[in-house]
Amino acid sequence: MGLVRTLIDRDQEYAEPTLPQGLRELYDGDLHFPTPPARRPFVIGNFVSTLDGVVSYKLKDHAAGSTISGSDPADRFIMGLLRSAADAVIVGARTVQDVSPKGLWIPEYTYPDAKHLYSEYRVNVMHKPEYPLVVIVSGSGRLELGRAIFRTPGVPTIVITTSAGRDELAKAGATKLGAVQIHALDASDGSIAPLAILRLLYLQFRVRMLLHEGGPTLFGQFLAAEAVDELFMTLSPQIAGRKADAVRPALVQGLEFMPDCAPWFQLLSVKQKAEHLYLRYRRTGSRS
Ligand SMILES: NC(=O)c1ccc[n+]([C@@H]2O[C@H](COP(=O)([O-])OP(=O)(O)OC[C@H]3O[C@@H](n4cnc5c(N)ncnc54)[C@H](OP(=O)(O)O)[C@@H]3O)[C@@H](O)[C@H]2O)c1
C-alpha cells in the first residue's frame, strides 16, 4: 500500500527501476536522478512549508519542521528516502540547534518503519556506505557538542567552518570526538562560499549526491550560487502567518532575488496524501 498517491509524474524517461519494490510501493513510483554536473555534486533540497510559505515557527520546542508538517508520516518517509539516496546531508548550524539533542540525519531516524528498505536501497542497490555523511556548516564554530550527531559511532560528521570556528571547536574538545572531522575553509565576513563547500565535498569526500536540509539561511546562499538542482517541497495544509518584522522564515532567509535573476523551476512530480502535497521541482534557471 502506498504512503502517498502519485498525481503527476513527468520523470518517466528511465527504463530501469531504481528503487526496490517495497520503496516503490510506498512512494507510488520510482525515483531517478540525473548524472551529477561536472566537478560538483548534484544538489537536492528538501523542505516542508505551510501554505503561506513559513518553514519554522521559531518558537521554543516548536521551531523544527515537524511542527510545520504536523509530524506527517509521508513527509518523514520521503525525507528518509532522500537521505538514503544521498552521499551526504548538509545542514546549517541553527537547524542543528533547533532539533532534539537526539536528532540524527540518517534515513531511519525520520521513518523507522522503512529502515530495512532504506538500507537495502542504499547498500545493495547503490553500493553506498550504511549512512550518509552529515555536513554541518558553522562560521562561528559554536556548536553544542553534547548532541547525538557528534557522538554516534558509525555516523560520520564533518563540520565545515572558518579558521576562527576551527579554533573555537578545538577549544571545546571537538577534535577528541571520534566520528567528527573539522574542515576550515576561507571565508569572507564569516561566510563560506557554497561552491567552496561543494568543491571540498566533491574532491575530498567523493560526494556526488548532496541532500540540502536547510535551513533557509544556508539554503538561500546555495540557491543564489546556482548550486541547487532540485527541490522536494512538502506543502502542509496550515497557515502560520508572519508579523511585519518577520521572525518566521520562509524557504529563503537573509537574501532576496531580483525578478530577472530569480530561480525558476520545472514541476517534476506531485504526490498527495490526505491534505498534504509532496512536490518535486527541477531548477531551470532564471527567466531572463
Ligand atoms: N521546514 C523545514 O523544512 C526546515 C528545514 C530546515 C530548517 N528549518 C528550520 O529553519 C530554522 C533554521 O534556519 P536558519 O535559516 O535560521 O539557519 P540555518 O541556515 O540552519 O543556519 C544558519 C547558520 O549556519 C551557519 N552558516 C550558514 N551559512 C553559512 C556560510 N555561508 N558560511 C558559514 N556559516 C554559515 C551560520 O552558523 P554560525 O552562526 O555558527 O556561524 C549560521 O548562523 C530552524 O528553526 C529549523 O528548524 C526548517
mmCIF file of C-alpha atoms and ligand atoms in Angstrom:
data_model
loop_
_atom_site.group_PDB
_atom_site.id
_atom_site.type_symbol
_atom_site.label_atom_id
_atom_site.label_comp_id
_atom_site.label_asym_id
_atom_site.label_seq_id
_atom_site.Cartn_x
_atom_site.Cartn_y
_atom_site.Cartn_z
ATOM 1 C CA MET A 1 0.000 0.000 0.000
ATOM 2 C CA GLY A 2 1.396 3.415 -0.956
ATOM 3 C CA LEU A 3 2.065 6.034 1.685
ATOM 4 C CA VAL A 4 1.386 8.654 -0.985
ATOM 5 C CA ARG A 5 -0.568 8.717 -4.242
ATOM 6 C CA THR A 6 1.104 9.987 -7.405
ATOM 7 C CA LEU A 7 -0.942 12.627 -9.217
ATOM 8 C CA ILE A 8 1.698 13.791 -11.728
ATOM 9 C CA ASP A 9 4.962 12.112 -12.675
ATOM 10 C CA ARG A 10 6.946 13.654 -15.517
ATOM 11 C CA ASP A 11 10.142 11.844 -14.658
ATOM 12 C CA GLN A 12 9.481 8.704 -16.647
ATOM 13 C CA GLU A 13 12.246 8.607 -19.221
ATOM 14 C CA TYR A 14 14.224 5.954 -17.319
ATOM 15 C CA ALA A 15 13.683 2.363 -18.430
ATOM 16 C CA GLU A 16 15.216 0.553 -15.441
ATOM 17 C CA PRO A 17 13.613 0.773 -11.983
ATOM 18 C CA THR A 18 15.951 2.054 -9.274
ATOM 19 C CA LEU A 19 14.009 1.723 -6.041
ATOM 20 C CA PRO A 20 13.488 -1.730 -4.566
ATOM 21 C CA GLN A 21 9.870 -2.808 -4.871
ATOM 22 C CA GLY A 22 8.936 -2.092 -1.223
ATOM 23 C CA LEU A 23 10.050 1.547 -1.552
ATOM 24 C CA ARG A 24 8.436 1.884 -4.984
ATOM 25 C CA GLU A 25 5.133 0.819 -3.452
ATOM 26 C CA LEU A 26 5.360 3.238 -0.535
ATOM 27 C CA TYR A 27 6.419 6.111 -2.854
ATOM 28 C CA ASP A 28 3.886 5.081 -5.507
ATOM 29 C CA GLY A 29 6.553 5.260 -8.216
ATOM 30 C CA ASP A 30 10.245 5.227 -8.869
ATOM 31 C CA LEU A 31 12.927 7.830 -8.125
ATOM 32 C CA HIS A 32 15.742 8.685 -10.535
ATOM 33 C CA PHE A 33 18.324 11.436 -10.508
ATOM 34 C CA PRO A 34 20.372 12.683 -13.462
ATOM 35 C CA THR A 35 24.137 12.313 -13.679
ATOM 36 C CA PRO A 36 25.812 14.921 -11.415
ATOM 37 C CA PRO A 37 27.213 18.024 -13.086
ATOM 38 C CA ALA A 38 30.963 18.036 -13.724
ATOM 39 C CA ARG A 39 33.029 18.979 -10.654
ATOM 40 C CA ARG A 40 30.305 19.379 -8.067
ATOM 41 C CA PRO A 41 27.627 17.145 -6.523
ATOM 42 C CA PHE A 42 24.019 17.110 -7.734
ATOM 43 C CA VAL A 43 22.203 19.060 -5.012
ATOM 44 C CA ILE A 44 18.621 18.392 -3.933
ATOM 45 C CA GLY A 45 16.802 20.428 -1.289
ATOM 46 C CA ASN A 46 14.086 19.110 0.995
ATOM 47 C CA PHE A 47 11.736 21.355 2.968
ATOM 48 C CA VAL A 48 8.245 21.425 4.395
ATOM 49 C CA SER A 49 6.312 24.661 4.271
ATOM 50 C CA THR A 50 2.922 25.984 5.383
ATOM 51 C CA LEU A 51 0.502 27.228 2.713
ATOM 52 C CA ASP A 52 1.792 30.740 3.394
ATOM 53 C CA GLY A 53 5.430 29.768 2.940
ATOM 54 C CA VAL A 54 6.601 29.569 6.577
ATOM 55 C CA VAL A 55 9.174 26.846 7.312
ATOM 56 C CA SER A 56 9.662 27.427 11.055
ATOM 57 C CA TYR A 57 7.520 28.894 13.828
ATOM 58 C CA LYS A 58 10.773 29.875 15.556
ATOM 59 C CA LEU A 59 9.217 29.141 18.960
ATOM 60 C CA LYS A 60 10.952 27.202 21.711
ATOM 61 C CA ASP A 61 10.152 23.491 21.235
ATOM 62 C CA HIS A 62 8.230 24.348 18.041
ATOM 63 C CA ALA A 63 10.974 25.526 15.707
ATOM 64 C CA ALA A 64 11.556 22.315 13.750
ATOM 65 C CA GLY A 65 9.977 21.124 10.511
ATOM 66 C CA SER A 66 7.832 18.577 12.371
ATOM 67 C CA THR A 67 5.627 21.412 13.702
ATOM 68 C CA ILE A 68 5.171 22.605 10.132
ATOM 69 C CA SER A 69 4.320 19.164 8.724
ATOM 70 C CA GLY A 70 2.284 18.081 11.778
ATOM 71 C CA SER A 71 4.775 15.167 12.027
ATOM 72 C CA ASP A 72 3.257 13.898 8.793
ATOM 73 C CA PRO A 73 4.364 10.269 8.209
ATOM 74 C CA ALA A 74 4.603 10.600 4.424
ATOM 75 C CA ASP A 75 6.782 13.725 4.731
ATOM 76 C CA ARG A 76 9.011 11.815 7.130
ATOM 77 C CA PHE A 77 9.118 8.826 4.786
ATOM 78 C CA ILE A 78 10.185 10.977 1.819
ATOM 79 C CA MET A 79 12.840 12.692 3.957
ATOM 80 C CA GLY A 80 14.232 9.272 4.861
ATOM 81 C CA LEU A 81 14.087 8.168 1.224
ATOM 82 C CA LEU A 82 16.074 11.216 0.083
ATOM 83 C CA ARG A 83 18.620 10.675 2.850
ATOM 84 C CA SER A 84 19.032 7.104 1.748
ATOM 85 C CA ALA A 85 19.714 8.276 -1.824
ATOM 86 C CA ALA A 86 22.324 10.851 -0.780
ATOM 87 C CA ASP A 87 26.067 10.571 -0.219
ATOM 88 C CA ALA A 88 25.861 13.443 2.246
ATOM 89 C CA VAL A 89 23.273 15.596 4.031
ATOM 90 C CA ILE A 90 24.134 19.246 4.676
ATOM 91 C CA VAL A 91 22.591 21.486 7.362
ATOM 92 C CA GLY A 92 23.265 24.903 8.838
ATOM 93 C CA ALA A 93 24.207 25.396 12.487
ATOM 94 C CA ARG A 94 20.841 26.843 13.546
ATOM 95 C CA THR A 95 18.945 23.908 12.092
ATOM 96 C CA VAL A 96 21.126 21.574 14.149
ATOM 97 C CA GLN A 97 20.412 23.641 17.249
ATOM 98 C CA ASP A 98 16.612 23.628 16.710
ATOM 99 C CA VAL A 99 16.105 19.853 16.556
ATOM 100 C CA SER A 100 16.050 17.452 19.508
ATOM 101 C CA PRO A 101 19.527 16.793 21.009
ATOM 102 C CA LYS A 102 18.997 13.177 19.913
ATOM 103 C CA GLY A 103 18.481 14.243 16.267
ATOM 104 C CA LEU A 104 20.378 12.266 13.617
ATOM 105 C CA TRP A 105 20.391 12.949 9.871
ATOM 106 C CA ILE A 106 20.148 9.292 8.921
ATOM 107 C CA PRO A 107 17.300 7.710 6.920
ATOM 108 C CA GLU A 108 15.607 5.686 9.649
ATOM 109 C CA TYR A 109 15.675 8.487 12.190
ATOM 110 C CA THR A 110 12.739 10.126 10.410
ATOM 111 C CA TYR A 111 10.858 6.968 9.409
ATOM 112 C CA PRO A 112 11.990 3.883 11.359
ATOM 113 C CA ASP A 113 9.432 1.548 9.720
ATOM 114 C CA ALA A 114 11.362 1.687 6.428
ATOM 115 C CA LYS A 115 14.811 1.126 8.000
ATOM 116 C CA HIS A 116 15.419 -2.157 6.184
ATOM 117 C CA LEU A 117 14.052 -0.899 2.868
ATOM 118 C CA TYR A 118 16.265 2.201 3.033
ATOM 119 C CA SER A 119 19.258 0.069 3.848
ATOM 120 C CA GLU A 120 18.529 -2.386 1.010
ATOM 121 C CA TYR A 121 18.310 0.516 -1.452
ATOM 122 C CA ARG A 122 21.382 2.286 -0.124
ATOM 123 C CA VAL A 123 23.743 -0.609 0.450
ATOM 124 C CA ASN A 124 22.607 -3.303 -2.012
ATOM 125 C CA VAL A 125 21.339 -1.201 -4.927
ATOM 126 C CA MET A 126 23.530 1.894 -4.785
ATOM 127 C CA HIS A 127 26.532 0.334 -3.038
ATOM 128 C CA LYS A 128 26.889 3.274 -0.662
ATOM 129 C CA PRO A 129 28.083 3.125 2.955
ATOM 130 C CA GLU A 130 25.455 2.442 5.608
ATOM 131 C CA TYR A 131 24.872 6.120 6.415
ATOM 132 C CA PRO A 132 25.305 9.381 4.537
ATOM 133 C CA LEU A 133 27.984 11.775 5.681
ATOM 134 C CA VAL A 134 26.489 14.597 7.773
ATOM 135 C CA VAL A 135 27.868 18.029 6.922
ATOM 136 C CA ILE A 136 27.297 20.882 9.362
ATOM 137 C CA VAL A 137 28.144 24.431 8.315
ATOM 138 C CA SER A 138 29.049 26.888 11.062
ATOM 139 C CA GLY A 139 31.126 30.035 10.654
ATOM 140 C CA SER A 140 31.474 30.622 14.405
ATOM 141 C CA GLY A 141 32.158 27.009 15.430
ATOM 142 C CA ARG A 142 29.821 27.481 18.374
ATOM 143 C CA LEU A 143 28.057 24.118 18.349
ATOM 144 C CA GLU A 144 26.590 22.051 21.180
ATOM 145 C CA LEU A 145 28.957 19.102 21.106
ATOM 146 C CA GLY A 146 26.856 17.026 23.506
ATOM 147 C CA ARG A 147 24.354 16.366 20.691
ATOM 148 C CA ALA A 148 23.968 12.828 19.367
ATOM 149 C CA ILE A 149 25.112 13.900 15.913
ATOM 150 C CA PHE A 150 28.628 14.449 17.290
ATOM 151 C CA ARG A 151 28.711 11.287 19.363
ATOM 152 C CA THR A 152 27.138 8.414 17.445
ATOM 153 C CA PRO A 153 29.674 5.809 16.307
ATOM 154 C CA GLY A 154 29.181 4.836 12.678
ATOM 155 C CA VAL A 155 27.552 8.156 11.731
ATOM 156 C CA PRO A 156 30.332 10.255 10.202
ATOM 157 C CA THR A 157 30.022 14.019 10.667
ATOM 158 C CA ILE A 158 32.097 16.836 9.285
ATOM 159 C CA VAL A 159 31.925 20.443 10.356
ATOM 160 C CA ILE A 160 32.794 22.987 7.695
ATOM 161 C CA THR A 161 33.864 26.186 9.345
ATOM 162 C CA THR A 162 36.242 29.150 9.301
ATOM 163 C CA SER A 163 39.694 29.183 10.885
ATOM 164 C CA ALA A 164 38.233 31.035 13.915
ATOM 165 C CA GLY A 165 35.490 28.391 14.075
ATOM 166 C CA ARG A 166 38.079 25.609 13.978
ATOM 167 C CA ASP A 167 39.877 27.172 16.971
ATOM 168 C CA GLU A 168 36.591 27.519 18.848
ATOM 169 C CA LEU A 169 35.707 23.864 18.160
ATOM 170 C CA ALA A 170 39.170 22.662 19.178
ATOM 171 C CA LYS A 171 38.867 24.598 22.451
ATOM 172 C CA ALA A 172 35.512 22.923 23.096
ATOM 173 C CA GLY A 173 37.029 19.465 22.574
ATOM 174 C CA ALA A 174 35.658 18.607 19.103
ATOM 175 C CA THR A 175 38.984 17.177 17.935
ATOM 176 C CA LYS A 176 38.651 14.397 20.533
ATOM 177 C CA LEU A 177 35.335 13.160 19.116
ATOM 178 C CA GLY A 178 35.991 10.029 17.078
ATOM 179 C CA ALA A 179 33.346 10.386 14.356
ATOM 180 C CA VAL A 180 33.817 14.145 13.793
ATOM 181 C CA GLN A 181 36.124 15.874 11.321
ATOM 182 C CA ILE A 182 36.616 19.612 11.114
ATOM 183 C CA HIS A 183 37.479 21.440 7.894
ATOM 184 C CA ALA A 184 38.265 25.125 7.817
ATOM 185 C CA LEU A 185 37.704 26.980 4.539
ATOM 186 C CA ASP A 186 38.354 30.575 3.543
ATOM 187 C CA ALA A 187 35.530 32.895 4.450
ATOM 188 C CA SER A 188 34.612 36.461 3.823
ATOM 189 C CA ASP A 189 32.963 38.075 6.883
ATOM 190 C CA GLY A 190 32.493 34.629 8.410
ATOM 191 C CA SER A 191 30.621 33.378 5.355
ATOM 192 C CA ILE A 192 31.991 30.417 3.379
ATOM 193 C CA ALA A 193 31.124 30.272 -0.333
ATOM 194 C CA PRO A 194 28.726 27.416 -1.221
ATOM 195 C CA LEU A 195 30.850 26.486 -4.235
ATOM 196 C CA ALA A 196 33.910 26.059 -1.987
ATOM 197 C CA ILE A 197 31.868 23.726 0.230
ATOM 198 C CA LEU A 198 30.732 21.733 -2.799
ATOM 199 C CA ARG A 199 34.267 21.511 -4.165
ATOM 200 C CA LEU A 200 35.551 20.135 -0.860
ATOM 201 C CA LEU A 201 32.743 17.569 -0.662
ATOM 202 C CA TYR A 202 33.220 16.511 -4.284
ATOM 203 C CA LEU A 203 37.004 16.235 -4.282
ATOM 204 C CA GLN A 204 37.818 15.084 -0.754
ATOM 205 C CA PHE A 205 34.715 13.123 0.195
ATOM 206 C CA ARG A 206 33.600 11.893 -3.246
ATOM 207 C CA VAL A 207 30.098 13.279 -2.687
ATOM 208 C CA ARG A 208 28.097 13.063 -5.919
ATOM 209 C CA MET A 209 24.592 13.472 -4.485
ATOM 210 C CA LEU A 210 24.078 16.044 -1.741
ATOM 211 C CA LEU A 211 20.822 16.478 0.155
ATOM 212 C CA HIS A 212 20.379 20.030 1.447
ATOM 213 C CA GLU A 213 18.111 20.118 4.504
ATOM 214 C CA GLY A 214 18.395 23.842 5.162
ATOM 215 C CA GLY A 215 17.835 25.998 6.994
ATOM 216 C CA PRO A 216 16.697 28.923 4.908
ATOM 217 C CA THR A 217 19.867 30.961 5.518
ATOM 218 C CA LEU A 218 22.217 28.282 4.209
ATOM 219 C CA PHE A 219 19.788 27.140 1.502
ATOM 220 C CA GLY A 220 19.322 30.675 0.162
ATOM 221 C CA GLN A 221 23.061 31.009 -0.351
ATOM 222 C CA PHE A 222 23.162 27.763 -2.307
ATOM 223 C CA LEU A 223 20.259 28.921 -4.474
ATOM 224 C CA ALA A 224 21.995 32.245 -5.117
ATOM 225 C CA ALA A 225 25.159 30.375 -6.124
ATOM 226 C CA GLU A 226 23.085 28.348 -8.638
ATOM 227 C CA ALA A 227 24.012 25.289 -6.649
ATOM 228 C CA VAL A 228 20.574 23.730 -6.126
ATOM 229 C CA ASP A 229 19.379 21.347 -8.826
ATOM 230 C CA GLU A 230 16.117 20.060 -7.388
ATOM 231 C CA LEU A 231 13.692 20.904 -4.607
ATOM 232 C CA PHE A 232 11.417 18.449 -2.820
ATOM 233 C CA MET A 233 8.790 20.520 -1.065
ATOM 234 C CA THR A 234 6.016 19.264 1.173
ATOM 235 C CA LEU A 235 3.096 21.663 1.301
ATOM 236 C CA SER A 236 1.393 21.352 4.673
ATOM 237 C CA PRO A 237 -2.246 22.441 4.990
ATOM 238 C CA GLN A 238 -1.853 25.097 7.677
ATOM 239 C CA ILE A 239 -1.201 28.844 7.763
ATOM 240 C CA ALA A 240 1.314 30.245 10.265
ATOM 241 C CA GLY A 241 1.247 33.967 9.470
ATOM 242 C CA ARG A 242 4.125 36.408 9.891
ATOM 243 C CA LYS A 243 4.445 39.728 11.679
ATOM 244 C CA ALA A 244 5.800 42.772 9.914
ATOM 245 C CA ASP A 245 9.274 42.167 11.366
ATOM 246 C CA ALA A 246 9.046 38.543 10.073
ATOM 247 C CA VAL A 247 10.864 36.344 12.564
ATOM 248 C CA ARG A 248 9.380 33.236 10.970
ATOM 249 C CA PRO A 249 11.492 32.312 7.976
ATOM 250 C CA ALA A 250 10.304 31.267 4.543
ATOM 251 C CA LEU A 251 12.299 28.936 2.302
ATOM 252 C CA VAL A 252 15.000 31.583 1.795
ATOM 253 C CA GLN A 253 16.199 33.875 4.542
ATOM 254 C CA GLY A 254 18.712 36.689 4.503
ATOM 255 C CA LEU A 255 18.794 37.466 0.789
ATOM 256 C CA GLU A 256 16.390 38.272 -1.983
ATOM 257 C CA PHE A 257 16.381 37.786 -5.734
ATOM 258 C CA MET A 258 15.534 40.401 -8.331
ATOM 259 C CA PRO A 259 12.882 39.343 -10.862
ATOM 260 C CA ASP A 260 15.407 38.993 -13.675
ATOM 261 C CA CYS A 261 17.592 36.540 -11.740
ATOM 262 C CA ALA A 262 15.108 34.692 -9.510
ATOM 263 C CA PRO A 263 15.448 30.935 -9.916
ATOM 264 C CA TRP A 264 12.560 29.187 -11.702
ATOM 265 C CA PHE A 265 11.679 25.516 -11.592
ATOM 266 C CA GLN A 266 10.028 22.837 -13.669
ATOM 267 C CA LEU A 267 7.446 20.655 -11.883
ATOM 268 C CA LEU A 268 8.568 17.008 -11.989
ATOM 269 C CA SER A 269 6.078 15.278 -9.743
ATOM 270 C CA VAL A 270 3.116 15.817 -7.452
ATOM 271 C CA LYS A 271 2.131 13.300 -4.813
ATOM 272 C CA GLN A 272 -0.652 13.525 -2.272
ATOM 273 C CA LYS A 273 -1.792 12.001 0.992
ATOM 274 C CA ALA A 274 -4.985 13.373 2.515
ATOM 275 C CA GLU A 275 -4.476 17.173 2.725
ATOM 276 C CA HIS A 276 -0.679 17.220 2.227
ATOM 277 C CA LEU A 277 1.019 17.665 -1.155
ATOM 278 C CA TYR A 278 4.559 16.481 -1.969
ATOM 279 C CA LEU A 279 6.077 18.459 -4.819
ATOM 280 C CA ARG A 280 9.276 17.831 -6.733
ATOM 281 C CA TYR A 281 10.858 20.579 -8.834
ATOM 282 C CA ARG A 282 13.953 20.785 -11.021
ATOM 283 C CA ARG A 283 15.723 24.096 -11.457
ATOM 284 C CA THR A 284 15.549 25.598 -14.924
ATOM 285 C CA GLY A 285 17.491 28.840 -14.383
ATOM 286 C CA SER A 286 16.179 32.407 -14.367
ATOM 287 C CA ARG A 287 13.538 33.687 -16.801
ATOM 288 C CA SER A 288 15.775 36.283 -18.404
HETATM 289 N N1 LIG B 1 10.575 23.374 7.438
HETATM 290 C C1 LIG B 1 11.697 22.869 7.019
HETATM 291 O O1 LIG B 1 11.714 22.045 6.100
HETATM 292 C C2 LIG B 1 13.001 23.296 7.644
HETATM 293 C C3 LIG B 1 14.205 22.791 7.123
HETATM 294 C C4 LIG B 1 15.397 23.211 7.709
HETATM 295 C C5 LIG B 1 15.369 24.102 8.767
HETATM 296 N N2 LIG B 1 14.195 24.548 9.230
HETATM 297 C C6 LIG B 1 14.150 25.500 10.356
HETATM 298 O O2 LIG B 1 14.864 26.666 9.981
HETATM 299 C C7 LIG B 1 15.461 27.224 11.151
HETATM 300 C C8 LIG B 1 16.953 27.427 10.934
HETATM 301 O O3 LIG B 1 17.189 28.129 9.766
HETATM 302 P P1 LIG B 1 18.127 29.415 9.747
HETATM 303 O O4 LIG B 1 17.994 29.995 8.399
HETATM 304 O O5 LIG B 1 17.828 30.246 10.942
HETATM 305 O O6 LIG B 1 19.574 28.818 9.982
HETATM 306 P P2 LIG B 1 20.493 27.744 9.202
HETATM 307 O O7 LIG B 1 20.569 28.068 7.768
HETATM 308 O O8 LIG B 1 20.104 26.370 9.592
HETATM 309 O O9 LIG B 1 21.872 28.019 9.941
HETATM 310 C C9 LIG B 1 22.436 29.286 9.888
HETATM 311 C C10 LIG B 1 23.807 29.181 10.479
HETATM 312 O O10 LIG B 1 24.607 28.322 9.662
HETATM 313 C C11 LIG B 1 25.900 28.866 9.516
HETATM 314 N N3 LIG B 1 26.066 29.303 8.135
HETATM 315 C C12 LIG B 1 25.104 29.463 7.188
HETATM 316 N N4 LIG B 1 25.672 29.838 6.031
HETATM 317 C C13 LIG B 1 26.988 29.893 6.253
HETATM 318 C C14 LIG B 1 28.117 30.216 5.443
HETATM 319 N N5 LIG B 1 27.976 30.549 4.149
HETATM 320 N N6 LIG B 1 29.350 30.183 5.997
HETATM 321 C C15 LIG B 1 29.498 29.855 7.296
HETATM 322 N N7 LIG B 1 28.490 29.527 8.114
HETATM 323 C C16 LIG B 1 27.261 29.564 7.597
HETATM 324 C C17 LIG B 1 25.995 30.016 10.493
HETATM 325 O O11 LIG B 1 26.377 29.410 11.718
HETATM 326 P P3 LIG B 1 27.182 30.174 12.874
HETATM 327 O O12 LIG B 1 26.192 31.123 13.458
HETATM 328 O O13 LIG B 1 27.583 29.085 13.791
HETATM 329 O O14 LIG B 1 28.317 30.873 12.220
HETATM 330 C C18 LIG B 1 24.546 30.498 10.538
HETATM 331 O O15 LIG B 1 24.238 31.214 11.704
HETATM 332 C C19 LIG B 1 15.230 26.251 12.272
HETATM 333 O O16 LIG B 1 14.160 26.718 13.068
HETATM 334 C C20 LIG B 1 14.857 24.963 11.560
HETATM 335 O O17 LIG B 1 14.034 24.133 12.320
HETATM 336 C C21 LIG B 1 13.001 24.170 8.687
#
